[in-house]
PDB file of C-alpha atoms and ligand atoms in Angstrom:
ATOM      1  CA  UNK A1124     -40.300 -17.585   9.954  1.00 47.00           C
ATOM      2  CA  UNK A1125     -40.701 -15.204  12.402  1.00 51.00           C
ATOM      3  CA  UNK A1126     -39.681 -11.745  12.284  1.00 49.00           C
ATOM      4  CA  UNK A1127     -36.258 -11.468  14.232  1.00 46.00           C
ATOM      5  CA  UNK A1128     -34.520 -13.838  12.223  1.00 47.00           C
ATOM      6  CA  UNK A1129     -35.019 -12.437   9.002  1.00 47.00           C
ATOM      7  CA  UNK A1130     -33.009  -9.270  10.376  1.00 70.00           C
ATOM      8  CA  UNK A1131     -30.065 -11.161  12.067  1.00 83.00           C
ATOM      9  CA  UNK A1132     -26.827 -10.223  10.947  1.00 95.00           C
ATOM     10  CA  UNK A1133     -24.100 -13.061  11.411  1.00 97.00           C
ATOM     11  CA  UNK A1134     -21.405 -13.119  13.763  1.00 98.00           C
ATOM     12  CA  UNK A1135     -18.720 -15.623  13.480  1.00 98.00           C
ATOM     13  CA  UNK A1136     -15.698 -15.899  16.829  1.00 99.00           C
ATOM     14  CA  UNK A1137     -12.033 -16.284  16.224  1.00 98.00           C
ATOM     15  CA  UNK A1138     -10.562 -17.944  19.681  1.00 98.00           C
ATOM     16  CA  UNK A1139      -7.097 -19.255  21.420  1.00 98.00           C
ATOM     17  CA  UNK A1140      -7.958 -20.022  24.635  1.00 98.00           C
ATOM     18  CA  UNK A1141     -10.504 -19.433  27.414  1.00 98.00           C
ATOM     19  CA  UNK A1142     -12.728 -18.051  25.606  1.00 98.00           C
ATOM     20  CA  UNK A1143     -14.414 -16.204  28.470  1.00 98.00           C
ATOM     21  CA  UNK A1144     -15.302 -13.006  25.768  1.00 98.00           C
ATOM     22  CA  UNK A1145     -16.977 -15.329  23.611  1.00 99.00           C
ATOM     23  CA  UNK A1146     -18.812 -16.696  25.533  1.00 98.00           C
ATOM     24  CA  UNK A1147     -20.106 -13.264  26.852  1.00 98.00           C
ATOM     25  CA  UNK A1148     -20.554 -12.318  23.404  1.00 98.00           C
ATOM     26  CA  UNK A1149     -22.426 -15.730  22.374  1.00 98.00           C
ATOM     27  CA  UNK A1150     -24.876 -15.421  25.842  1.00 98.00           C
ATOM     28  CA  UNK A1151     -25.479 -11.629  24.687  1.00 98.00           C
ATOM     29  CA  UNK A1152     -26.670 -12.634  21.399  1.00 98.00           C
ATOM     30  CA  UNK A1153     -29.313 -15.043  22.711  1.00 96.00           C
ATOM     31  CA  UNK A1154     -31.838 -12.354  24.441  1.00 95.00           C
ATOM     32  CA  UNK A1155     -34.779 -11.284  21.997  1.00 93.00           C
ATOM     33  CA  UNK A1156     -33.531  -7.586  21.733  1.00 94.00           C
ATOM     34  CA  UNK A1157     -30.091  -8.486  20.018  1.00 96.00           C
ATOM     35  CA  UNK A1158     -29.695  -7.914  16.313  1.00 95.00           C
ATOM     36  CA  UNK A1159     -26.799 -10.444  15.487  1.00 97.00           C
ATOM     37  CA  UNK A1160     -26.535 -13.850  15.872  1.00 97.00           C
ATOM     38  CA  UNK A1161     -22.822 -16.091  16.544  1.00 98.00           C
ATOM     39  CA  UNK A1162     -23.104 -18.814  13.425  1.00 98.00           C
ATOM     40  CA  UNK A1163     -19.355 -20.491  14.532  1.00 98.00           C
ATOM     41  CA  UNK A1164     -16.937 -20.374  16.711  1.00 98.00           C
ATOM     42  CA  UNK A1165     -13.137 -21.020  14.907  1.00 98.00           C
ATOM     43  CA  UNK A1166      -9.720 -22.152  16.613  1.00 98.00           C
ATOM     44  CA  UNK A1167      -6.594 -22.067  15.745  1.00 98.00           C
ATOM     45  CA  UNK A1168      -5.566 -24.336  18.636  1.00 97.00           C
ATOM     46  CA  UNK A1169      -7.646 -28.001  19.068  1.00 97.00           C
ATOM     47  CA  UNK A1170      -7.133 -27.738  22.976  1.00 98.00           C
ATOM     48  CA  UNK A1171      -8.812 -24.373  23.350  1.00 98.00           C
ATOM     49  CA  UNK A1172     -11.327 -24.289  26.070  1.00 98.00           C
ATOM     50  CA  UNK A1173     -13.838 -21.595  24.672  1.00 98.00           C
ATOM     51  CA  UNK A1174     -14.564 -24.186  22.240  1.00 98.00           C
ATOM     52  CA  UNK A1175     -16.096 -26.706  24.680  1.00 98.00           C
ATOM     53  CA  UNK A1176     -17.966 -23.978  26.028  1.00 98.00           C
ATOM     54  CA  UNK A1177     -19.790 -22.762  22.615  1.00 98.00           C
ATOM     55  CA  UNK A1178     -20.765 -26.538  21.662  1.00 98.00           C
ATOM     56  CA  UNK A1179     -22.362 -26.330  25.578  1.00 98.00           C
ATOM     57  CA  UNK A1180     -23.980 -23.718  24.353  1.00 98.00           C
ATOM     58  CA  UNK A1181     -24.960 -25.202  21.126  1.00 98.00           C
ATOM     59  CA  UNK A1182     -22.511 -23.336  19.155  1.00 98.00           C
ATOM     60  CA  UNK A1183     -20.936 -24.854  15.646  1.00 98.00           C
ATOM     61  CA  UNK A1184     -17.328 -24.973  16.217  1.00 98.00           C
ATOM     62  CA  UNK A1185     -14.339 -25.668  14.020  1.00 98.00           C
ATOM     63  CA  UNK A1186     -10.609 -26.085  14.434  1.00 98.00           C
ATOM     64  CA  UNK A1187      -8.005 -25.147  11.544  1.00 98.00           C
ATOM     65  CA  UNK A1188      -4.435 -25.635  13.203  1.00 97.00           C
ATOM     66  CA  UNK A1189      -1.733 -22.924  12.223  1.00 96.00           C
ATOM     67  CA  UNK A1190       1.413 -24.767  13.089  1.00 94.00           C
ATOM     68  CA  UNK A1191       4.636 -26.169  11.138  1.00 93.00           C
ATOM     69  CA  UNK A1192       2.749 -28.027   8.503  1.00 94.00           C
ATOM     70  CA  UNK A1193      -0.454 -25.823   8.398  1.00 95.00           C
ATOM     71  CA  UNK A1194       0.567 -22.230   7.653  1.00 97.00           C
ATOM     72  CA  UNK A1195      -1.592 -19.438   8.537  1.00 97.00           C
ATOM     73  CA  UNK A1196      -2.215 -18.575   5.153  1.00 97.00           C
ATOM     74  CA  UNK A1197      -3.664 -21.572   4.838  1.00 97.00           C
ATOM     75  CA  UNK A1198      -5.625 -21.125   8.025  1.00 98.00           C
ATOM     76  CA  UNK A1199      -7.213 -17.549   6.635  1.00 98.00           C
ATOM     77  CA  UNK A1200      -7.925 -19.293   2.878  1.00 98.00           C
ATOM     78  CA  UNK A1201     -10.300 -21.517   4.725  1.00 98.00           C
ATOM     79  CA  UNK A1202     -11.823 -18.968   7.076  1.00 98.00           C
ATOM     80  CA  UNK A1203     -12.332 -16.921   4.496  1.00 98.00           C
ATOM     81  CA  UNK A1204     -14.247 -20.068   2.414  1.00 98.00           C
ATOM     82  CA  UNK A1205     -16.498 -19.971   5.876  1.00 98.00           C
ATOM     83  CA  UNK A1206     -17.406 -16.763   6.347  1.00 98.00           C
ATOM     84  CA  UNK A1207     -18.513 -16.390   3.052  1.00 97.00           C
ATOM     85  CA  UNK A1208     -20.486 -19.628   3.009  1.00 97.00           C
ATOM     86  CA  UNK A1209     -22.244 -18.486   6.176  1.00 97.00           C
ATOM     87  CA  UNK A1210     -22.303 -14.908   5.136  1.00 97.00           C
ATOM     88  CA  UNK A1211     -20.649 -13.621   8.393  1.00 98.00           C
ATOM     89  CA  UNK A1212     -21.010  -9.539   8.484  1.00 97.00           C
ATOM     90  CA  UNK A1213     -18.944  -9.553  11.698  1.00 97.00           C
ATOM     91  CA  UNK A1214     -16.003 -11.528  12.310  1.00 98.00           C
ATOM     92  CA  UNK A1215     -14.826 -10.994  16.436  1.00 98.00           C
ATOM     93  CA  UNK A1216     -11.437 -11.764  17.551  1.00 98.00           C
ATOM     94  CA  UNK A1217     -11.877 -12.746  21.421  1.00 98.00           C
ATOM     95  CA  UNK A1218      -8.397 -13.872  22.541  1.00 98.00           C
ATOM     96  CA  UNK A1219      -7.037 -14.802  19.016  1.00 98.00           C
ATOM     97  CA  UNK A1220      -3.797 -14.848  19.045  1.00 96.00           C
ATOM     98  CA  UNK A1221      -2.691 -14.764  15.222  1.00 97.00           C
ATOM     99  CA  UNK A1222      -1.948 -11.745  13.408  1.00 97.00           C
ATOM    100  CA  UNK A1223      -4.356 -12.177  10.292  1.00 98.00           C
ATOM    101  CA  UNK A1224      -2.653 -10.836   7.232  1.00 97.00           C
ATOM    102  CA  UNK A1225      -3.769  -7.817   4.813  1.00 97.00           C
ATOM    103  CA  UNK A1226      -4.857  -9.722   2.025  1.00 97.00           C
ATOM    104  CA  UNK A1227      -7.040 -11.851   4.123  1.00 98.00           C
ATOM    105  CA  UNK A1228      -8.564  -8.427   5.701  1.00 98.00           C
ATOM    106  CA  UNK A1229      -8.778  -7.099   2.098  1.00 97.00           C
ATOM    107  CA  UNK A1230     -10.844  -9.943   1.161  1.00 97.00           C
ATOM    108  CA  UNK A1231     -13.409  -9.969   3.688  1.00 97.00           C
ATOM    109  CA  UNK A1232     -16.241  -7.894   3.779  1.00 92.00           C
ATOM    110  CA  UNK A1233     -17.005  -7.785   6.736  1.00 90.00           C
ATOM    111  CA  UNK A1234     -16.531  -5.828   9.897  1.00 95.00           C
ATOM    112  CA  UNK A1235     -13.452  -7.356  11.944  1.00 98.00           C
ATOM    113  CA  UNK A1236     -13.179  -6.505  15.540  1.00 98.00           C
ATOM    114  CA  UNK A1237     -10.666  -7.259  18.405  1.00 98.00           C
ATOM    115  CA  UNK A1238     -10.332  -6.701  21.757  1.00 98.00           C
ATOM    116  CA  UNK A1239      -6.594  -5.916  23.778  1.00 98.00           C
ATOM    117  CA  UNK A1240      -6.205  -5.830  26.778  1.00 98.00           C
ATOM    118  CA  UNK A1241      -4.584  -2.258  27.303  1.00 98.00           C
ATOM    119  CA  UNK A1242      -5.642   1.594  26.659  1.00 98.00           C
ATOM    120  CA  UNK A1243      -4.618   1.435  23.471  1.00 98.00           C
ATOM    121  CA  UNK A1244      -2.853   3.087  21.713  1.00 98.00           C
ATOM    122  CA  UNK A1245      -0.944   2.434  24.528  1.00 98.00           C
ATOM    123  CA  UNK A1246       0.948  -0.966  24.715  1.00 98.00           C
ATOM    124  CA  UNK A1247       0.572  -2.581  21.736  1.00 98.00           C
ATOM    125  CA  UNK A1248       1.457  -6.305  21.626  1.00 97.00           C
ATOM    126  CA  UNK A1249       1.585  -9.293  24.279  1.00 97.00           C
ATOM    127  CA  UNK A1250       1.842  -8.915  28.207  1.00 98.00           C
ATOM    128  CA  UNK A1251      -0.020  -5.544  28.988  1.00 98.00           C
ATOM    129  CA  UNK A1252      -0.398  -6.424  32.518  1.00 98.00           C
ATOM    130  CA  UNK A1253       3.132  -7.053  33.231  1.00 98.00           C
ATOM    131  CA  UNK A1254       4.130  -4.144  30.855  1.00 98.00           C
ATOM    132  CA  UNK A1255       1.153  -1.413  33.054  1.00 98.00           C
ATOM    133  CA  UNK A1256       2.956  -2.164  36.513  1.00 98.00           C
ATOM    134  CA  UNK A1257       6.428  -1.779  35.058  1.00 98.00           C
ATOM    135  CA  UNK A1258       5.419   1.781  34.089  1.00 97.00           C
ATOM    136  CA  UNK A1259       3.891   2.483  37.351  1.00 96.00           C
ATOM    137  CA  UNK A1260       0.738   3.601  35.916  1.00 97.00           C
ATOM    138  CA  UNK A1261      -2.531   4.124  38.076  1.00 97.00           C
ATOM    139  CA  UNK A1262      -4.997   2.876  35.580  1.00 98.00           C
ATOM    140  CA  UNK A1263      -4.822   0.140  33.160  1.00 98.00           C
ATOM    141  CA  UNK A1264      -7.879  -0.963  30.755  1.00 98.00           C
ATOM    142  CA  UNK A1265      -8.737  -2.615  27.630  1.00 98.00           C
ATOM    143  CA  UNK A1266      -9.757  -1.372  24.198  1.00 98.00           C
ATOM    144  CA  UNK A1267     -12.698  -2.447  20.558  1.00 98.00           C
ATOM    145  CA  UNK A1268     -11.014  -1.999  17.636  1.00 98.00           C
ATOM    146  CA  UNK A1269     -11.614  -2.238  14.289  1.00 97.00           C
ATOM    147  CA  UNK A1270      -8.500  -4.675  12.903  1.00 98.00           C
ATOM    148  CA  UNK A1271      -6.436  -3.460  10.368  1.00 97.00           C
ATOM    149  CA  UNK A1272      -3.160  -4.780   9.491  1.00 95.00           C
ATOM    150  CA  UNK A1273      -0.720  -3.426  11.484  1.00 96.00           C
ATOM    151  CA  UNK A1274      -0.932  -4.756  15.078  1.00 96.00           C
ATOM    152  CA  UNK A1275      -3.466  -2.986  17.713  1.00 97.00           C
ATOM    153  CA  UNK A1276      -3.950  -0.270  15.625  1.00 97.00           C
ATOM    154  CA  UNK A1277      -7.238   0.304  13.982  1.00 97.00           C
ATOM    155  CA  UNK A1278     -10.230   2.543  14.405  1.00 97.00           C
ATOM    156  CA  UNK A1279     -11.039   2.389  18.431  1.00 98.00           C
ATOM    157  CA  UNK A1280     -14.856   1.730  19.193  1.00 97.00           C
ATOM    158  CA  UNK A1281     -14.574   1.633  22.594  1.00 98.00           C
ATOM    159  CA  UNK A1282     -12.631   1.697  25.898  1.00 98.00           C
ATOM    160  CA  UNK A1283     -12.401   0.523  29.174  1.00 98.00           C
ATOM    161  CA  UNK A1284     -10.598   1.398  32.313  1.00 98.00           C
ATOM    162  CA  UNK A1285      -9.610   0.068  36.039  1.00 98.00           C
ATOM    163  CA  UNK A1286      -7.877   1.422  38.229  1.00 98.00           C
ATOM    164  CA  UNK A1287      -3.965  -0.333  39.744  1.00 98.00           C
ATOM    165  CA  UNK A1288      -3.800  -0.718  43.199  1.00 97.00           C
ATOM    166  CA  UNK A1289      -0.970  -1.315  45.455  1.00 96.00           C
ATOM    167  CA  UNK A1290      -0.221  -5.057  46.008  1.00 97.00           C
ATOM    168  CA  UNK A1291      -2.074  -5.532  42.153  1.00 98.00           C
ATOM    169  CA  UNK A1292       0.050  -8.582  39.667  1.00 98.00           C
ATOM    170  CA  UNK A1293      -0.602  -9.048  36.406  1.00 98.00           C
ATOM    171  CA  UNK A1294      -3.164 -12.066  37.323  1.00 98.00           C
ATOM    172  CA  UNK A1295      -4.953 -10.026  39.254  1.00 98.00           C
ATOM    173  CA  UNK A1296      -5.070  -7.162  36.787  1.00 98.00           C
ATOM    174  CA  UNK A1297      -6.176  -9.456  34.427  1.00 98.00           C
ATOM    175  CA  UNK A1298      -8.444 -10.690  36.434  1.00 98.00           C
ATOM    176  CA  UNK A1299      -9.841  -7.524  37.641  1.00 97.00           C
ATOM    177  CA  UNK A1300      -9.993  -6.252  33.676  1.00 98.00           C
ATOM    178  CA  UNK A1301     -11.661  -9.711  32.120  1.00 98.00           C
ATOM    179  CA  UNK A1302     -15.116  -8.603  33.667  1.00 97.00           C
ATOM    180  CA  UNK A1303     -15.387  -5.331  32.164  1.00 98.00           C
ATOM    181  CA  UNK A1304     -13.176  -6.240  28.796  1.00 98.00           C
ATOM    182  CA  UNK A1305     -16.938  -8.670  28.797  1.00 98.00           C
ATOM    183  CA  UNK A1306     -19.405  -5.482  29.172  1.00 98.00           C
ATOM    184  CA  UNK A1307     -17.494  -3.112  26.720  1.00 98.00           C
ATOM    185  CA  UNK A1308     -17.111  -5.916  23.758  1.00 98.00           C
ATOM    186  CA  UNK A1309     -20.933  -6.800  23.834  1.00 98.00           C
ATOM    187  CA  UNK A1310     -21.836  -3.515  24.229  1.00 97.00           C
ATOM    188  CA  UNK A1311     -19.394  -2.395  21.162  1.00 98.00           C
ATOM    189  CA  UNK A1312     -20.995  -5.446  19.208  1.00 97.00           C
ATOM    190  CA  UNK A1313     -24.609  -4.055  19.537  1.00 96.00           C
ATOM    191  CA  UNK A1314     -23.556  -0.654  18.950  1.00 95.00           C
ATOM    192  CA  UNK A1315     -21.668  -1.209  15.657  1.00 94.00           C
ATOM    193  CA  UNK A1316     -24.812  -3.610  14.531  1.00 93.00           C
ATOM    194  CA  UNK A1317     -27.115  -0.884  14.995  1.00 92.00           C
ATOM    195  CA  UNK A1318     -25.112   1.386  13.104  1.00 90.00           C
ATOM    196  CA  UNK A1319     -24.397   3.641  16.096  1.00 91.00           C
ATOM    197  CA  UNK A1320     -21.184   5.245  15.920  1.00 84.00           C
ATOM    198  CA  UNK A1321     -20.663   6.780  19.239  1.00 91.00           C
ATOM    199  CA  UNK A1322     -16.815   5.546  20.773  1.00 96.00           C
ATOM    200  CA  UNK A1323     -18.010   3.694  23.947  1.00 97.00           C
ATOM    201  CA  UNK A1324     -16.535   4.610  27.672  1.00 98.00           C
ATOM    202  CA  UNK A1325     -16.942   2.072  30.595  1.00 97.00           C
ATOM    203  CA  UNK A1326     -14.836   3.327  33.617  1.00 94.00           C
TER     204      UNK A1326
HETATM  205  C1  LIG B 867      -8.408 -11.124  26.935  1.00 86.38           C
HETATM  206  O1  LIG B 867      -7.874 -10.452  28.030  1.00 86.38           O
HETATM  207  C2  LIG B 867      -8.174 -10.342  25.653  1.00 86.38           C
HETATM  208  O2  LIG B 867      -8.251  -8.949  25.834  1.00 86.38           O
HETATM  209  C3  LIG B 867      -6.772 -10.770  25.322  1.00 86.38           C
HETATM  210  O3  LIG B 867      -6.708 -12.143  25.620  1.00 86.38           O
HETATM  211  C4  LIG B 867      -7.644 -12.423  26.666  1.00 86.38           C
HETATM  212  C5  LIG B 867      -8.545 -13.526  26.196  1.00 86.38           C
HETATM  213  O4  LIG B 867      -9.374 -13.973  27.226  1.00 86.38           O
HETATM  214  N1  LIG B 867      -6.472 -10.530  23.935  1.00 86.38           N
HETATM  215  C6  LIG B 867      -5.254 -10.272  23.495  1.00 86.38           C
HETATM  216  O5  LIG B 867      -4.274 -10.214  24.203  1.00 86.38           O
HETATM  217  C7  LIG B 867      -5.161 -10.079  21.986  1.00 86.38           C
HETATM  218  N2  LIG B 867      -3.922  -9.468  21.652  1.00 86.38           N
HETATM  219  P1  LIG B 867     -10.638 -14.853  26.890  1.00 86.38           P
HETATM  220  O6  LIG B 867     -10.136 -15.993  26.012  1.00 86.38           O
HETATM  221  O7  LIG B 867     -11.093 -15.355  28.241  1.00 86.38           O
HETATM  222  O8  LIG B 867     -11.655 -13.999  26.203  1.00 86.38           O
END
């Protein structure tokens, strides 16, 4: 076996949607120098398209609907069954969009991580972009955190910022933002895997 793989720690990806984070994450993960490697990628949603672009790049993926007749605590009893099978250390939200609940959180050991799309711990919640150019703010950016149970709130690893022009929407904030939400999460990632615990700043 050679060397790098006995060190690996695992990484597993909670997704909703695009995916574009995980996929920056996964690509990260495949030069010689990282220390983790991405063992699945989970949905909640079958039509996500992040999930498509793991299996292109060869990534195990799995889908455990939360909807009317699969509850979410359902959803985490599994996930939890999976992360310990595959002895994730690192669970990464990228674009999840389920609150998981404290007991799930209790009973992993891991390190869970997010990423939100504001200077937190400024706007909290859904629709930052929108929510920035109603307060007429000059910069906007996007924050790591550790995930603890209440929403957007834990530990802050690192930070991001842009800067609102005139003329700027919420698509093309978000747009604008996606690029460099990519840079700070994988640079967060190899930070908190090499037991670094400096607060990363990307402006
Ligand atoms: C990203 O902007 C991420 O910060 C945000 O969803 C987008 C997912 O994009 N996350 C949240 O709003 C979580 N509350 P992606 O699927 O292309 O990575």
């Amino acid at each position: 076996m050679n060397d790098r793989l006995k060190i690996l720690k695992n990484i597993a990806i909670l997704i909703s949607g695009t995916g574009s984070n995980m996929e920056a994450i996964i690509n990260d993960t495949l030069s010689n120098d990282h220390p983790g490697i991405v063992k699945f990628v989970l949905s909640n949603r079958s039509d996500a398209l992040g999930l498509l672009k793991a299996k292109e790049l060869g990534i195990k993926t799995f889908v455990f609907p939360v909807n009317r007749t699969n509850s979410l605590e359902n959803f985490e009893k599994k996930l939890l069954k999976l992360l310990t099978n595959k002895k994730i250390d690192l669970l990464c939200l990228a674009g999840f969009m389920k609150v998981l609940s404290k007991k799930f959180l209790v009973n992993f050991k891991g390190n869970v991580l997010n990423i939100h799309p504001s200077i937190l711990p400024s706007l909290k919640g859904l629709n930052t972009h929108k929510r920035i150019l109603k307060k007429k703010s000059i910069t906007h950016g996007a924050t790591v955190h550790k995930v603890i149970p209440e929403l957007d709130s834990g530990k802050i690893l690192g930070q991001t910022t842009i800067k609102i022009r005139k003329g700027d929407t919420p698509d093309k904030l978000a747009k604008k933002l996606i690029k460099k939400e990519h840079y700070l999460y994988i640079k967060v990632i190899r930070n908190i895997m090499t037991g670094k615990n400096k607060i990363i700043q990307i402006d």
